mmCIF file of C-alpha atoms in Angstrom:
data_model
loop_
_atom_site.group_PDB
_atom_site.id
_atom_site.type_symbol
_atom_site.label_atom_id
_atom_site.label_comp_id
_atom_site.label_asym_id
_atom_site.label_seq_id
_atom_site.Cartn_x
_atom_site.Cartn_y
_atom_site.Cartn_z
ATOM 1 C CA MET A 1 -2.020 10.134 15.431
ATOM 2 C CA ARG A 2 0.826 7.712 16.081
ATOM 3 C CA ASP A 3 4.368 9.178 15.956
ATOM 4 C CA VAL A 4 6.199 7.824 12.912
ATOM 5 C CA SER A 5 9.615 8.862 14.260
ATOM 6 C CA LYS A 6 9.278 6.584 17.282
ATOM 7 C CA ILE A 7 8.699 3.504 15.124
ATOM 8 C CA PHE A 8 10.820 4.467 12.109
ATOM 9 C CA PRO A 9 13.671 6.570 13.529
ATOM 10 C CA ARG A 10 15.697 8.580 11.033
ATOM 11 C CA GLY A 11 19.415 8.704 11.713
ATOM 12 C CA PRO A 12 22.476 6.556 12.359
ATOM 13 C CA LYS A 13 22.507 2.891 11.357
ATOM 14 C CA PRO A 14 21.837 0.290 12.514
ATOM 15 C CA VAL A 15 18.608 1.261 14.238
ATOM 16 C CA GLU A 16 18.464 0.511 17.960
ATOM 17 C CA LYS A 17 15.689 -2.066 17.627
ATOM 18 C CA LYS A 18 14.672 -4.071 14.544
ATOM 19 C CA ILE A 19 11.241 -3.051 13.210
ATOM 20 C CA THR A 20 8.510 -5.689 12.873
ATOM 21 C CA VAL A 21 5.885 -5.314 10.141
ATOM 22 C CA LEU A 22 3.133 -7.743 9.120
ATOM 23 C CA THR A 23 0.395 -7.401 6.542
ATOM 24 C CA CYS A 24 -3.210 -7.632 7.641
ATOM 25 C CA TYR A 25 -6.564 -7.143 5.928
ATOM 26 C CA ASP A 26 -9.264 -7.674 8.580
ATOM 27 C CA PHE A 27 -10.429 -6.824 12.092
ATOM 28 C CA MET A 28 -9.680 -10.164 13.789
ATOM 29 C CA PHE A 29 -6.086 -10.516 12.631
ATOM 30 C CA ALA A 30 -5.481 -6.804 13.306
ATOM 31 C CA ARG A 31 -6.588 -7.223 16.907
ATOM 32 C CA ILE A 32 -4.260 -10.194 17.372
ATOM 33 C CA LEU A 33 -1.321 -8.293 15.851
ATOM 34 C CA GLU A 34 -1.874 -5.261 18.061
ATOM 35 C CA GLU A 35 -2.262 -7.319 21.230
ATOM 36 C CA SER A 36 0.888 -9.277 20.287
ATOM 37 C CA GLY A 37 2.948 -6.082 19.953
ATOM 38 C CA VAL A 38 3.832 -5.808 16.252
ATOM 39 C CA ASP A 39 5.337 -2.390 15.429
ATOM 40 C CA CYS A 40 3.462 -1.721 12.192
ATOM 41 C CA ILE A 41 0.634 -3.221 10.168
ATOM 42 C CA LEU A 42 0.729 -2.942 6.382
ATOM 43 C CA VAL A 43 -2.606 -3.172 4.594
ATOM 44 C CA GLY A 44 -1.003 -4.386 1.396
ATOM 45 C CA ASP A 45 -2.472 -4.702 -2.066
ATOM 46 C CA THR A 46 -1.317 -8.318 -1.741
ATOM 47 C CA LEU A 47 -4.881 -8.776 -0.524
ATOM 48 C CA GLY A 48 -5.753 -9.109 -4.202
ATOM 49 C CA VAL A 49 -3.813 -12.368 -4.356
ATOM 50 C CA VAL A 50 -4.095 -13.916 -0.883
ATOM 51 C CA TYR A 51 -7.565 -12.633 0.065
ATOM 52 C CA GLN A 52 -9.384 -12.246 -3.266
ATOM 53 C CA GLY A 53 -7.666 -15.027 -5.216
ATOM 54 C CA GLN A 54 -6.537 -12.804 -8.091
ATOM 55 C CA PRO A 55 -3.428 -13.832 -10.089
ATOM 56 C CA THR A 56 -1.746 -10.461 -9.390
ATOM 57 C CA THR A 57 -2.278 -7.309 -7.313
ATOM 58 C CA LEU A 58 -3.301 -5.283 -10.376
ATOM 59 C CA PRO A 59 -7.131 -5.624 -10.102
ATOM 60 C CA VAL A 60 -7.283 -4.162 -6.568
ATOM 61 C CA THR A 61 -9.119 -0.828 -6.344
ATOM 62 C CA LEU A 62 -8.625 2.169 -4.099
ATOM 63 C CA ASP A 63 -12.034 1.661 -2.484
ATOM 64 C CA GLU A 64 -11.157 -1.951 -1.687
ATOM 65 C CA MET A 65 -7.959 -0.821 0.019
ATOM 66 C CA ILE A 66 -9.922 1.683 2.089
ATOM 67 C CA TYR A 67 -12.545 -0.939 3.011
ATOM 68 C CA HIS A 68 -9.899 -3.300 4.383
ATOM 69 C CA ALA A 69 -7.911 -0.505 6.036
ATOM 70 C CA LYS A 70 -11.004 0.603 7.974
ATOM 71 C CA ALA A 71 -11.475 -2.926 9.303
ATOM 72 C CA VAL A 72 -7.810 -3.121 10.303
ATOM 73 C CA ARG A 73 -7.976 0.241 12.087
ATOM 74 C CA ARG A 74 -10.976 -0.912 14.114
ATOM 75 C CA GLY A 75 -9.021 -3.988 15.190
ATOM 76 C CA ALA A 76 -5.780 -2.129 15.891
ATOM 77 C CA PRO A 77 -6.654 1.394 17.049
ATOM 78 C CA ASN A 78 -3.245 2.038 18.606
ATOM 79 C CA THR A 79 -0.920 0.507 15.990
ATOM 80 C CA PHE A 80 0.882 2.376 13.200
ATOM 81 C CA ILE A 81 -0.899 1.411 9.970
ATOM 82 C CA VAL A 82 0.403 1.865 6.419
ATOM 83 C CA VAL A 83 -1.878 1.386 3.407
ATOM 84 C CA ASP A 84 -0.782 0.548 -0.147
ATOM 85 C CA LEU A 85 -1.945 2.743 -2.994
ATOM 86 C CA PRO A 86 -3.061 0.240 -5.665
ATOM 87 C CA PHE A 87 -2.215 0.116 -9.357
ATOM 88 C CA LEU A 88 -3.201 3.241 -11.356
ATOM 89 C CA SER A 89 -4.332 5.168 -8.278
ATOM 90 C CA TYR A 90 -1.170 7.305 -8.321
ATOM 91 C CA GLN A 91 0.704 6.739 -11.608
ATOM 92 C CA VAL A 92 -1.624 8.695 -13.931
ATOM 93 C CA SER A 93 -0.735 12.163 -12.630
ATOM 94 C CA LEU A 94 0.631 14.015 -9.625
ATOM 95 C CA GLU A 95 -2.823 15.376 -8.839
ATOM 96 C CA GLU A 96 -4.394 11.906 -8.971
ATOM 97 C CA GLY A 97 -1.736 10.557 -6.630
ATOM 98 C CA ILE A 98 -2.342 13.330 -4.110
ATOM 99 C CA ARG A 99 -6.107 12.765 -4.260
ATOM 100 C CA SER A 100 -5.721 9.004 -3.811
ATOM 101 C CA ALA A 101 -3.358 9.344 -0.853
ATOM 102 C CA GLY A 102 -5.583 11.960 0.761
ATOM 103 C CA LYS A 103 -8.695 9.826 0.287
ATOM 104 C CA VAL A 104 -7.010 6.842 1.945
ATOM 105 C CA MET A 105 -5.840 8.936 4.897
ATOM 106 C CA LYS A 106 -9.202 10.678 5.384
ATOM 107 C CA GLU A 107 -11.463 7.657 5.038
ATOM 108 C CA SER A 108 -9.428 4.856 6.623
ATOM 109 C CA GLY A 109 -7.769 6.559 9.567
ATOM 110 C CA CYS A 110 -4.386 5.100 8.628
ATOM 111 C CA ASP A 111 -1.061 6.722 9.511
ATOM 112 C CA ALA A 112 0.759 6.577 6.167
ATOM 113 C CA VAL A 113 0.615 5.355 2.590
ATOM 114 C CA LYS A 114 2.997 3.216 0.568
ATOM 115 C CA PHE A 115 3.569 3.013 -3.162
ATOM 116 C CA GLU A 116 6.090 1.529 -5.524
ATOM 117 C CA GLY A 117 8.977 2.842 -7.589
ATOM 118 C CA GLY A 118 11.664 5.487 -7.530
ATOM 119 C CA GLY A 119 11.401 7.366 -10.827
ATOM 120 C CA PRO A 120 11.173 11.163 -11.112
ATOM 121 C CA GLU A 121 7.352 11.234 -11.013
ATOM 122 C CA ILE A 122 7.282 9.076 -7.876
ATOM 123 C CA LEU A 123 9.887 11.243 -6.153
ATOM 124 C CA GLU A 124 7.865 14.369 -6.932
ATOM 125 C CA LEU A 125 4.754 12.753 -5.465
ATOM 126 C CA ILE A 126 6.613 11.761 -2.275
ATOM 127 C CA TYR A 127 7.935 15.329 -1.975
ATOM 128 C CA LYS A 128 4.471 16.858 -2.383
ATOM 129 C CA LEU A 129 2.744 14.443 0.005
ATOM 130 C CA GLU A 130 5.348 14.880 2.714
ATOM 131 C CA ARG A 131 4.867 18.635 2.573
ATOM 132 C CA ILE A 132 1.093 18.449 2.927
ATOM 133 C CA GLY A 133 1.360 16.099 5.885
ATOM 134 C CA ILE A 134 0.999 12.600 4.400
ATOM 135 C CA PRO A 135 3.826 10.252 5.454
ATOM 136 C CA VAL A 136 5.095 7.941 2.701
ATOM 137 C CA MET A 137 6.809 4.560 2.770
ATOM 138 C CA GLY A 138 8.692 3.740 -0.435
ATOM 139 C CA HIS A 139 9.093 0.356 -2.138
ATOM 140 C CA ILE A 140 11.871 -0.744 -4.512
ATOM 141 C CA GLY A 141 13.295 -3.975 -5.906
ATOM 142 C CA LEU A 142 10.558 -6.315 -7.052
ATOM 143 C CA THR A 143 7.558 -4.016 -7.301
ATOM 144 C CA PRO A 144 4.557 -6.326 -7.857
ATOM 145 C CA GLN A 145 2.516 -3.726 -9.749
ATOM 146 C CA SER A 146 5.236 -3.887 -12.436
ATOM 147 C CA VAL A 147 5.259 -7.686 -12.583
ATOM 148 C CA ASN A 148 4.409 -7.662 -16.294
ATOM 149 C CA VAL A 149 7.492 -5.543 -17.005
ATOM 150 C CA PHE A 150 9.773 -7.763 -14.917
ATOM 151 C CA GLY A 151 8.422 -10.932 -16.515
ATOM 152 C CA GLY A 152 7.481 -12.509 -13.190
ATOM 153 C CA HIS A 153 8.599 -12.477 -9.574
ATOM 154 C CA LYS A 154 12.373 -12.380 -10.008
ATOM 155 C CA ILE A 155 15.244 -11.163 -7.838
ATOM 156 C CA GLN A 156 16.169 -7.577 -8.713
ATOM 157 C CA GLY A 157 19.579 -5.915 -8.625
ATOM 158 C CA LYS A 158 21.863 -8.664 -9.919
ATOM 159 C CA ALA A 159 23.263 -6.721 -12.882
ATOM 160 C CA GLU A 160 25.558 -3.758 -12.209
ATOM 161 C CA GLN A 161 23.235 -1.285 -13.935
ATOM 162 C CA ASP A 162 20.317 -2.522 -11.830
ATOM 163 C CA LYS A 163 22.368 -2.178 -8.643
ATOM 164 C CA ALA A 164 23.209 1.413 -9.517
ATOM 165 C CA ARG A 165 19.552 2.147 -10.288
ATOM 166 C CA LEU A 166 18.314 0.724 -6.983
ATOM 167 C CA ILE A 167 20.921 2.666 -5.004
ATOM 168 C CA SER A 168 19.910 5.846 -6.819
ATOM 169 C CA GLU A 169 16.199 5.177 -6.266
ATOM 170 C CA ALA A 170 16.665 4.567 -2.546
ATOM 171 C CA LYS A 171 18.628 7.786 -2.072
ATOM 172 C CA GLY A 172 16.060 9.700 -4.113
ATOM 173 C CA ILE A 173 13.162 8.312 -2.065
ATOM 174 C CA SER A 174 14.947 9.240 1.161
ATOM 175 C CA ASP A 175 15.831 12.738 -0.061
ATOM 176 C CA ALA A 176 12.241 13.319 -1.230
ATOM 177 C CA GLY A 177 11.032 12.851 2.345
ATOM 178 C CA ALA A 178 9.862 9.241 2.736
ATOM 179 C CA PHE A 179 10.146 7.852 6.280
ATOM 180 C CA SER A 180 11.042 4.282 5.241
ATOM 181 C CA ILE A 181 11.642 2.015 2.237
ATOM 182 C CA VAL A 182 10.641 -1.593 1.590
ATOM 183 C CA PHE A 183 13.232 -3.710 -0.231
ATOM 184 C CA GLU A 184 11.661 -6.705 -1.976
ATOM 185 C CA LEU A 185 13.671 -9.569 -3.499
ATOM 186 C CA ILE A 186 17.061 -7.846 -3.515
ATOM 187 C CA PRO A 187 20.364 -9.690 -2.913
ATOM 188 C CA SER A 188 21.293 -9.404 0.762
ATOM 189 C CA ALA A 189 24.681 -7.771 0.102
ATOM 190 C CA LEU A 190 23.062 -5.060 -2.012
ATOM 191 C CA ALA A 191 20.297 -4.549 0.544
ATOM 192 C CA LYS A 192 22.962 -4.053 3.230
ATOM 193 C CA GLU A 193 24.849 -1.562 1.058
ATOM 194 C CA ILE A 194 21.721 0.466 0.294
ATOM 195 C CA SER A 195 20.467 0.342 3.869
ATOM 196 C CA GLU A 196 23.745 1.744 5.140
ATOM 197 C CA SER A 197 23.658 4.516 2.528
ATOM 198 C CA VAL A 198 20.293 6.043 3.488
ATOM 199 C CA PRO A 199 19.304 7.630 6.814
ATOM 200 C CA ILE A 200 15.767 6.202 6.872
ATOM 201 C CA PRO A 201 14.837 2.706 8.085
ATOM 202 C CA THR A 202 14.672 -0.075 5.516
ATOM 203 C CA ILE A 203 12.227 -2.991 5.691
ATOM 204 C CA GLY A 204 13.109 -6.215 3.912
ATOM 205 C CA ILE A 205 11.153 -9.039 2.356
ATOM 206 C CA GLY A 206 13.480 -11.456 0.625
ATOM 207 C CA ALA A 207 16.336 -8.980 1.155
ATOM 208 C CA GLY A 208 18.385 -10.635 3.892
ATOM 209 C CA ALA A 209 18.954 -9.744 7.532
ATOM 210 C CA ALA A 210 20.829 -6.444 7.202
ATOM 211 C CA THR A 211 17.745 -4.265 6.735
ATOM 212 C CA ASP A 212 16.361 -2.340 9.705
ATOM 213 C CA GLY A 213 13.228 -4.479 9.858
ATOM 214 C CA GLN A 214 11.235 -7.217 8.174
ATOM 215 C CA VAL A 215 7.767 -7.629 6.672
ATOM 216 C CA LEU A 216 5.836 -10.774 5.764
ATOM 217 C CA VAL A 217 2.355 -11.434 4.420
ATOM 218 C CA ILE A 218 0.283 -12.794 7.297
ATOM 219 C CA TYR A 219 -1.218 -15.709 5.368
ATOM 220 C CA ASP A 220 2.267 -16.787 4.288
ATOM 221 C CA PHE A 221 3.753 -16.224 7.756
ATOM 222 C CA LEU A 222 1.045 -18.481 9.253
ATOM 223 C CA GLY A 223 1.585 -21.259 6.718
ATOM 224 C CA LEU A 224 -1.946 -21.057 5.335
ATOM 225 C CA ASN A 225 -0.834 -21.377 1.705
ATOM 226 C CA LYS A 226 0.988 -24.696 1.564
ATOM 227 C CA SER A 227 1.834 -24.286 -2.138
ATOM 228 C CA PHE A 228 3.733 -20.998 -1.594
ATOM 229 C CA LYS A 229 7.294 -21.765 -0.509
ATOM 230 C CA PRO A 230 9.760 -19.086 -1.661
ATOM 231 C CA LYS A 231 13.269 -19.220 -0.224
ATOM 232 C CA PHE A 232 12.810 -16.071 1.858
ATOM 233 C CA LEU A 233 9.711 -17.311 3.692
ATOM 234 C CA LYS A 234 9.755 -18.855 7.151
ATOM 235 C CA THR A 235 6.379 -20.146 8.339
ATOM 236 C CA PHE A 236 5.825 -19.664 12.070
ATOM 237 C CA LEU A 237 2.736 -21.878 12.213
ATOM 238 C CA ASN A 238 1.552 -24.938 10.317
ATOM 239 C CA GLY A 239 -1.664 -23.075 9.611
ATOM 240 C CA TYR A 240 -3.039 -25.024 6.685
ATOM 241 C CA ASP A 241 -2.853 -28.396 8.417
ATOM 242 C CA ASP A 242 -4.100 -26.977 11.734
ATOM 243 C CA VAL A 243 -7.157 -25.337 10.163
ATOM 244 C CA SER A 244 -7.844 -28.283 7.861
ATOM 245 C CA GLY A 245 -7.595 -30.663 10.810
ATOM 246 C CA ALA A 246 -10.043 -28.587 12.849
ATOM 247 C CA VAL A 247 -12.530 -28.548 9.959
ATOM 248 C CA LYS A 248 -12.257 -32.324 9.560
ATOM 249 C CA ASN A 249 -12.852 -32.796 13.303
ATOM 250 C CA TYR A 250 -15.916 -30.552 13.114
ATOM 251 C CA ILE A 251 -17.338 -32.511 10.165
ATOM 252 C CA GLN A 252 -16.749 -35.815 11.958
ATOM 253 C CA GLU A 253 -18.360 -34.697 15.213
ATOM 254 C CA VAL A 254 -21.422 -33.213 13.512
ATOM 255 C CA ARG A 255 -21.933 -36.395 11.511
ATOM 256 C CA ASN A 256 -21.462 -38.783 14.433
ATOM 257 C CA GLY A 257 -23.644 -36.698 16.723
ATOM 258 C CA SER A 258 -21.020 -35.815 19.332
ATOM 259 C CA PHE A 259 -21.402 -32.101 18.546
ATOM 260 C CA PRO A 260 -23.331 -30.337 19.836
ATOM 261 C CA GLY A 261 -23.275 -32.136 23.174
ATOM 262 C CA PRO A 262 -25.345 -31.352 26.277
ATOM 263 C CA GLU A 263 -22.822 -28.672 27.310
ATOM 264 C CA HIS A 264 -23.498 -26.819 24.043
ATOM 265 C CA SER A 265 -27.279 -26.991 24.272
ATOM 266 C CA HIS A 266 -29.811 -24.727 26.027
#
């Protein structure tokens, strides 16, 4: 078991070293991320959108999360891995949430689970899981499983009442025993204020530079979806054009007979 406190240290801010998190859903990418030295891999329910082609994360099932988490663990046996609990795998009841989290931990070999929200029921679930030995990462701001309530992917925490709610949720999640919180699509000034107010590390996506770490979806980070260009995203590779170009070269060489050549033949 990997030590959560070494990667997500609880205590004075800012943390000594910024925390790097990337999503991943398969063996090959997991192996690259581990060998490259990323601190944490998140097996996110974003796989529903970027891997399955669904319009939202809502259709993803618990068994699908476990399937992908197993593949990621095989590719990254020494990396701290967090797995999302998908929609309706933890909201129905406290008992259902405990069962879902336990099933993910037992069957996938992951190190922690993550789920969204900061209401009373969520805080009780975090409290219970922490006390039976299941580490929890929280998630506030834009919570994609509630996209139908928010009316789309919009920045959260602009209004004063929303700011107060997010501050309260973050403190509640920390007090309940979570080891970290993801801030998604929150104004940078508010993210800084909240991060400084809680003793656990904060991980931002679209929340500015003042959080204790950052997370990006690997397909977005690699520039594989050329139509997805939110303000917060920096692409570190021109992946779509690189892959498309390689495919076009392959097609051309097969058709003109230059592949396979003598060096590729037995």
